[in-house]
mmCIF file of C-alpha atoms in Angstrom:
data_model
loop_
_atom_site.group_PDB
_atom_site.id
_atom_site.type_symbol
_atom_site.label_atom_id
_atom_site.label_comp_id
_atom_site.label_asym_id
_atom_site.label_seq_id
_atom_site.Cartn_x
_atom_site.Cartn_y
_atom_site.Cartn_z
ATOM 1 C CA UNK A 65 -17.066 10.782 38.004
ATOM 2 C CA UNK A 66 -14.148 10.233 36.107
ATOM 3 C CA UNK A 67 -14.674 13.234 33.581
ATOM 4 C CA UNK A 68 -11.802 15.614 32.416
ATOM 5 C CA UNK A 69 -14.382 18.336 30.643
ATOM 6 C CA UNK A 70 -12.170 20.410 27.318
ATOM 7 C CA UNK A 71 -13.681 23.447 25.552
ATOM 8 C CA UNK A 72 -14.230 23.880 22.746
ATOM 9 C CA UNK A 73 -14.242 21.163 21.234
ATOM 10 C CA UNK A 74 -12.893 23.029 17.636
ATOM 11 C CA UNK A 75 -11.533 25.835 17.575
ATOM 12 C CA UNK A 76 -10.604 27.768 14.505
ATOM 13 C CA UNK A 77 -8.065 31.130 14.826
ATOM 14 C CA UNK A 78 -5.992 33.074 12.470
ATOM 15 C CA UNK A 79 -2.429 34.085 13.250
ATOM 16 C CA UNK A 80 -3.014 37.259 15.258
ATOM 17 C CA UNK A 81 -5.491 36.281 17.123
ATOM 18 C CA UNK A 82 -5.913 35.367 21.334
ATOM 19 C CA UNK A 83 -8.244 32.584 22.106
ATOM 20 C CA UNK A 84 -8.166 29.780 25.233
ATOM 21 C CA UNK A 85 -8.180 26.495 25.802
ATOM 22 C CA UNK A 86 -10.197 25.556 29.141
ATOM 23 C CA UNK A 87 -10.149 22.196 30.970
ATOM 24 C CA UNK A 88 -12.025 21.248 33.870
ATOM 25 C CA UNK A 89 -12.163 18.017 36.352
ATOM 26 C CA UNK A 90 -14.458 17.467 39.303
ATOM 27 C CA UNK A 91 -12.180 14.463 41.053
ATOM 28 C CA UNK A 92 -9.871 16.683 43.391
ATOM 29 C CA UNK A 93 -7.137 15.820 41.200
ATOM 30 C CA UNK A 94 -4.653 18.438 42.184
ATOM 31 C CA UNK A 95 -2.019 17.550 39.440
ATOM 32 C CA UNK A 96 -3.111 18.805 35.619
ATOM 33 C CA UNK A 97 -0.984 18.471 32.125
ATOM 34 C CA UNK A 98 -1.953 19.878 28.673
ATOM 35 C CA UNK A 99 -0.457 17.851 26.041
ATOM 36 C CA UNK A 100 0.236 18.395 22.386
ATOM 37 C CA UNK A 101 -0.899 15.546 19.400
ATOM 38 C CA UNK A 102 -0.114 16.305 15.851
ATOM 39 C CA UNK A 103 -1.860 14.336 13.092
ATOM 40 C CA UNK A 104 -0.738 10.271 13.066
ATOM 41 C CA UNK A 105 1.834 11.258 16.475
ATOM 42 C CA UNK A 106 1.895 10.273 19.869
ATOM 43 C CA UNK A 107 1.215 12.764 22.602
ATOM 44 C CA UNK A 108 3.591 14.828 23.380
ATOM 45 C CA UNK A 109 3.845 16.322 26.940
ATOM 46 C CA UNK A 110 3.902 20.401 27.060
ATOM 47 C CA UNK A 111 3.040 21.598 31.223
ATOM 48 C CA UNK A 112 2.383 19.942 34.289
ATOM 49 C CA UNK A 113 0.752 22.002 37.205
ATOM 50 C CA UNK A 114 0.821 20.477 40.887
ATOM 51 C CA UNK A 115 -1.185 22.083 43.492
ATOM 52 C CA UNK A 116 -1.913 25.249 41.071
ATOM 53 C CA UNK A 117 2.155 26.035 40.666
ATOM 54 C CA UNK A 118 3.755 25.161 37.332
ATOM 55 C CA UNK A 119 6.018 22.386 38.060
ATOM 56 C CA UNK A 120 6.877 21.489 34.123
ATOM 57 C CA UNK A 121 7.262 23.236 30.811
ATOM 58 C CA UNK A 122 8.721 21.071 28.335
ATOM 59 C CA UNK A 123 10.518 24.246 26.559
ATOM 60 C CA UNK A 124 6.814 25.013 24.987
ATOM 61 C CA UNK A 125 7.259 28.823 23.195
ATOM 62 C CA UNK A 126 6.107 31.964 24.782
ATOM 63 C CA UNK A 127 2.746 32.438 22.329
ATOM 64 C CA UNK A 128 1.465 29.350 24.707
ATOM 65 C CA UNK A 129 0.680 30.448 28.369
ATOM 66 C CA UNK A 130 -0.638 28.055 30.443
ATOM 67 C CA UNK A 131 -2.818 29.334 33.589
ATOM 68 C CA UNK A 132 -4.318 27.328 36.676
ATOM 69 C CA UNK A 133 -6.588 29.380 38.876
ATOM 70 C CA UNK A 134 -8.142 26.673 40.923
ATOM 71 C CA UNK A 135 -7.318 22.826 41.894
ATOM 72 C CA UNK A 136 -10.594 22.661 39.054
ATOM 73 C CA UNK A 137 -9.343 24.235 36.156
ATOM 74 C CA UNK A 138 -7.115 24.324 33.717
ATOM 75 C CA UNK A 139 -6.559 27.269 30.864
ATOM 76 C CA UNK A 140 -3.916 27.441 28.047
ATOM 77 C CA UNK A 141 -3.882 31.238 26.154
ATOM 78 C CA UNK A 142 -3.275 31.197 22.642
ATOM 79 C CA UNK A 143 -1.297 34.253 20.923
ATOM 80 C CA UNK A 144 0.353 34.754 18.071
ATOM 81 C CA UNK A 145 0.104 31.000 16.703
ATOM 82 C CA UNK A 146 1.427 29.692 13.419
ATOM 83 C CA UNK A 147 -0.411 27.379 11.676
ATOM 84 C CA UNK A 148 2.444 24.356 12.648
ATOM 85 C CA UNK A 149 0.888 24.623 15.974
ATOM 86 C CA UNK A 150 -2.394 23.038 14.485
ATOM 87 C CA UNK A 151 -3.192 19.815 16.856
ATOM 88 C CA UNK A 152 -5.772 18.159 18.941
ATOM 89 C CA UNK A 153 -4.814 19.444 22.293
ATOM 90 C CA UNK A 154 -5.143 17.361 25.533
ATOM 91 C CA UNK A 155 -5.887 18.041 28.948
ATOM 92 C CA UNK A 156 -5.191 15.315 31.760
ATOM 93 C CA UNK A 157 -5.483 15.242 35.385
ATOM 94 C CA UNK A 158 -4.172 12.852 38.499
ATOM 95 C CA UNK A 159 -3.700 12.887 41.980
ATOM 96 C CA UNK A 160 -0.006 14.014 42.728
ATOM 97 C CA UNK A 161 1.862 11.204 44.159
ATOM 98 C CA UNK A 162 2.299 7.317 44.136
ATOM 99 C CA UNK A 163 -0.761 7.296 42.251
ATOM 100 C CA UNK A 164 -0.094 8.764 39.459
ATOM 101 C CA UNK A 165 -2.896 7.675 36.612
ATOM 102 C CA UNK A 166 -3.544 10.475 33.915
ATOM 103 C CA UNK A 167 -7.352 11.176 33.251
ATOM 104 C CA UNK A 168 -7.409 12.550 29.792
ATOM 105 C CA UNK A 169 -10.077 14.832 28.269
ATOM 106 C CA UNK A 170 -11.494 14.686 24.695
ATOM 107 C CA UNK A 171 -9.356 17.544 23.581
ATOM 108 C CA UNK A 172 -9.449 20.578 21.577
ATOM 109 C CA UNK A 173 -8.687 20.225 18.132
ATOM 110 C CA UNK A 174 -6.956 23.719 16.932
ATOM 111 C CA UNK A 175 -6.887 24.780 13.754
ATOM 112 C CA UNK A 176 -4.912 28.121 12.717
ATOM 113 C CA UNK A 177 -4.578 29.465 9.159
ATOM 114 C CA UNK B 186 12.046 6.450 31.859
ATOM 115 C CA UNK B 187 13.040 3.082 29.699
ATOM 116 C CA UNK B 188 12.687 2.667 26.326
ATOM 117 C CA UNK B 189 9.443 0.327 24.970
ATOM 118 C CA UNK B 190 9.359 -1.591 21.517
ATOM 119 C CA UNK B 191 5.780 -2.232 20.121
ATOM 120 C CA UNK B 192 4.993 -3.513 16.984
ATOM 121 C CA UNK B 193 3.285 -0.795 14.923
ATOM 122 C CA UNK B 194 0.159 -2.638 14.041
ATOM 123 C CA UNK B 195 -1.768 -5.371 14.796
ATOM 124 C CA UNK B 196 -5.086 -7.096 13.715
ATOM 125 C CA UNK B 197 -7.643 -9.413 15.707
ATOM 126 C CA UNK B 198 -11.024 -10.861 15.501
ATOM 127 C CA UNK B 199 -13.317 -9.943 16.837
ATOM 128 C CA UNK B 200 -14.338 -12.555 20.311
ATOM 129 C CA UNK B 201 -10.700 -13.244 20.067
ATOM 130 C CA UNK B 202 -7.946 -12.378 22.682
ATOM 131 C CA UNK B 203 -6.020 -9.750 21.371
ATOM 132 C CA UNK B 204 -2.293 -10.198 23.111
ATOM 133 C CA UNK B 205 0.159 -6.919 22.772
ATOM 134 C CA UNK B 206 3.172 -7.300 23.238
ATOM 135 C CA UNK B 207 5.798 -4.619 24.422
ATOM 136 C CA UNK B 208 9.727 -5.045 24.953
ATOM 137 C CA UNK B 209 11.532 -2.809 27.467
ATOM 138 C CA UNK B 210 14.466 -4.233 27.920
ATOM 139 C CA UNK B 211 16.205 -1.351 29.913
ATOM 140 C CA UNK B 212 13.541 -1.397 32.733
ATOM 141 C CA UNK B 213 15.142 -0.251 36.122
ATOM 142 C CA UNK B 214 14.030 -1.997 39.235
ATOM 143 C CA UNK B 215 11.532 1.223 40.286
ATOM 144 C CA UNK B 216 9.977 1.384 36.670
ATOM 145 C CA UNK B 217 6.136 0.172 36.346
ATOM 146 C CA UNK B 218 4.852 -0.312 33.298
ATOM 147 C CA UNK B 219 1.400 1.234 32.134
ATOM 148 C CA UNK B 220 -0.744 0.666 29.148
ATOM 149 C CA UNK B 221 -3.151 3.514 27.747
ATOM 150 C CA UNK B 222 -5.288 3.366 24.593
ATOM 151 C CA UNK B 223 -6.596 6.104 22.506
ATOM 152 C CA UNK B 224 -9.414 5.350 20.455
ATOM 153 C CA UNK B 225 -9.857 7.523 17.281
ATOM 154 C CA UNK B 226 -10.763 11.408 17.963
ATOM 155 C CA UNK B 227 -10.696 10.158 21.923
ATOM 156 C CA UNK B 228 -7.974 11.203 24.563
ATOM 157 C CA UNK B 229 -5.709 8.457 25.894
ATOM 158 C CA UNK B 230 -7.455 6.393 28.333
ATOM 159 C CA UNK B 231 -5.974 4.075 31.253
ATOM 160 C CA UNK B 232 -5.835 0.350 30.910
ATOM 161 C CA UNK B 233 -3.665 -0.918 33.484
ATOM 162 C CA UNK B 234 -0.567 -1.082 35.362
ATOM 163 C CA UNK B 235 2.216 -2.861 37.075
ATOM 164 C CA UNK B 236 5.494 -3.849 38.294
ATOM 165 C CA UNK B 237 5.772 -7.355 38.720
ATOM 166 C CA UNK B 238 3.263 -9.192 38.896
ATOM 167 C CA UNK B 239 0.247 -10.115 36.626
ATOM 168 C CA UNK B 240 -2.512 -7.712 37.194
ATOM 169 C CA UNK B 241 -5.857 -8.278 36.108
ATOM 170 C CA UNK B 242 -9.085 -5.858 36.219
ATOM 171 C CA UNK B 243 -12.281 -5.452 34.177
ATOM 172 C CA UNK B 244 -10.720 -4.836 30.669
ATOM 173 C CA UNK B 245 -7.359 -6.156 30.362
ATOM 174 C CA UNK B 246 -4.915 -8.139 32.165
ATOM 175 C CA UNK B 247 -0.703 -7.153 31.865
ATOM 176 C CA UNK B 248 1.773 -10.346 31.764
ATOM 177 C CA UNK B 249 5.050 -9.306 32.894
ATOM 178 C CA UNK B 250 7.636 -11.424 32.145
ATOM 179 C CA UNK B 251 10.085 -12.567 35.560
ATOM 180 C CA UNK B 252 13.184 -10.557 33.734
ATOM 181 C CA UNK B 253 10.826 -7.783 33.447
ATOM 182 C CA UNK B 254 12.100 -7.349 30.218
ATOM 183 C CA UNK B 255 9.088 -7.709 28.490
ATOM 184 C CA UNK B 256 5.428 -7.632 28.737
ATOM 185 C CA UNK B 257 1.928 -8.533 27.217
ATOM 186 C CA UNK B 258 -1.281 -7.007 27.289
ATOM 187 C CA UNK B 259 -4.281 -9.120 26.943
ATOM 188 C CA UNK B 260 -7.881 -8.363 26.154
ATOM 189 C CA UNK B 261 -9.730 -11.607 26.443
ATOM 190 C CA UNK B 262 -12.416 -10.841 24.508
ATOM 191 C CA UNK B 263 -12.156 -8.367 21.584
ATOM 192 C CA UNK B 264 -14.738 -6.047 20.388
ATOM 193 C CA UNK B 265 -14.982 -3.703 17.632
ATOM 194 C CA UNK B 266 -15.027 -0.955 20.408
ATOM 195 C CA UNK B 267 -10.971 -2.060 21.223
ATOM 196 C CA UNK B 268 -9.744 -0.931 17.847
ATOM 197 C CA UNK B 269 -7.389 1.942 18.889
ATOM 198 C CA UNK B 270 -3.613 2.591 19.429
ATOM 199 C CA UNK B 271 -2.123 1.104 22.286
ATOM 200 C CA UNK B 272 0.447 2.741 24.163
ATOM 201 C CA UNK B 273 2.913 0.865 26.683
ATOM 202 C CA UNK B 274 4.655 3.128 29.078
ATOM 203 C CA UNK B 275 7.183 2.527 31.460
ATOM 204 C CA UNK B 276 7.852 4.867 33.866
ATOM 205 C CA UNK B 277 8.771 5.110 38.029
ATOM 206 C CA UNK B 278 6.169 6.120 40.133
ATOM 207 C CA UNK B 279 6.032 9.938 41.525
ATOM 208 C CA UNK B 280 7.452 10.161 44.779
ATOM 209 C CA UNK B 281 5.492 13.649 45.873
ATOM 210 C CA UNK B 282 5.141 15.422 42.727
ATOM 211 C CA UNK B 283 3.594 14.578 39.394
ATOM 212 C CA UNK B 284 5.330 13.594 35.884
ATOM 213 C CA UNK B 285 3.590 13.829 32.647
ATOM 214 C CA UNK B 286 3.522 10.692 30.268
ATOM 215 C CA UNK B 287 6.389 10.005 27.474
ATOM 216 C CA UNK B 288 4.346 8.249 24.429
ATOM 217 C CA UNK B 289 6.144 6.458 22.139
ATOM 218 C CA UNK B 290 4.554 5.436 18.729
ATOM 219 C CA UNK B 291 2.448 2.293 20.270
ATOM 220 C CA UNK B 292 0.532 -0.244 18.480
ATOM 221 C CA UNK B 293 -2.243 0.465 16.242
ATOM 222 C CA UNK B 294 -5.004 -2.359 17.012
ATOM 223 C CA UNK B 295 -7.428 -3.078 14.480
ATOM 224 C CA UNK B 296 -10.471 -5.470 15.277
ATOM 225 C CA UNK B 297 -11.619 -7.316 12.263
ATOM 226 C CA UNK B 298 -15.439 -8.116 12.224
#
């Protein structure tokens, strides 16, 4: 099973709002990224967890709070947004190490008016 | 991580090899270079990697050049289902920690029926 499971799917919020971002794998990856993809852009790399402790954040503001409770899942809390931060988001997992091939879920695909 | 060149688009027909190339010139001697693909409304998936040899599995096979300078990745047998943009990434491999992916614009890959 090489599944990296995102929900939802769409997700719709207005500016004041809290709503999350959950990402699952099954492959005892214990490495896990979200990334960021704005319309007709290449991914763009936002966290990196390794072994449930945040290893990375690539300067990503404060109304994004990413949270890893178990080697399984993945969560990113949404507060505050602006409607600039409309994007498919991606989650991706790996083993940590030599080995280091990205999984990639579906994503979310965020809109916020 | 080096520096790739990829055209920005490409076309194909469909049975045909589709060859991609990617230039990264800069390459240090500890930099692999991966290929990903994301296929419309899809996450980035893995192709293949390597460092300096040709590598071959089930849906692609990478030609690196003996400079390393430059390399080619070649589906032998194009389907409609390959149409995507193709991302070459060159990066070291993780030590004992995990590092998220740096995208550049890759090559938009369009099968013609």
């Amino acid at each position: 099973d090489t599944e990296v499971t995102q929900t939802p799917k769409h997700l719709v919020m207005g500016m004041t709002n809290k709503k999350s971002l959950k990402c699952e794998q099954h492959m005892g990856h214990r490495a896990m990224y979200w990334y960021k993809q704005k319309a007709k852009k290449p991914p763009e790399l936002m966290f990196v967890y390794s072994y449930e402790k945040l290893s990375i954040n690539e300067s990503v503001p404060s109304r994004f709070s990413p949270e890893c409770p178990n080697s399984s899942l993945l969560n990113l809390h949404l507060h505050a947004l602006q409607p600039e931060d409309s994007a498919l988001y991606l989650c991706a997992s790996s083993q940590v190490g030599l080995k280091n091939i990205q999984y990639f879920g579906a994503g979310t695909r965020l809109s916020v008016l | 991580d080096a520096k790739t060149t990829q055209p920005p688009s490409m076309d194909c027909a469909e049975g045909r090899a589709a060859n991609l190339p990617c230039n990264h010139s800069t390459i240090s001697g500890n930099e692999y270079v991966y290929w990903y693909r994301q296929i419309h409304s899809q996450g980035p998936q893995y192709i293949i990697h390597g460092l300096k040899n040709n590598e071959t599995n089930e849906m692609a096979s990478l030609i690196i050049t003996e400079d390393r300078k430059s390399s080619t990745l070649i589906l032998p047998h194009a389907t409609l289902r390959d149409t995507a943009v193709y991302y070459c990434i060159v990066r070291a491999r993780s030590g004992g920690g995990a590092d998220g992916l740096t995208f550049g614009k890759g090559t938009h890959l369009i099968i013609q029926p």
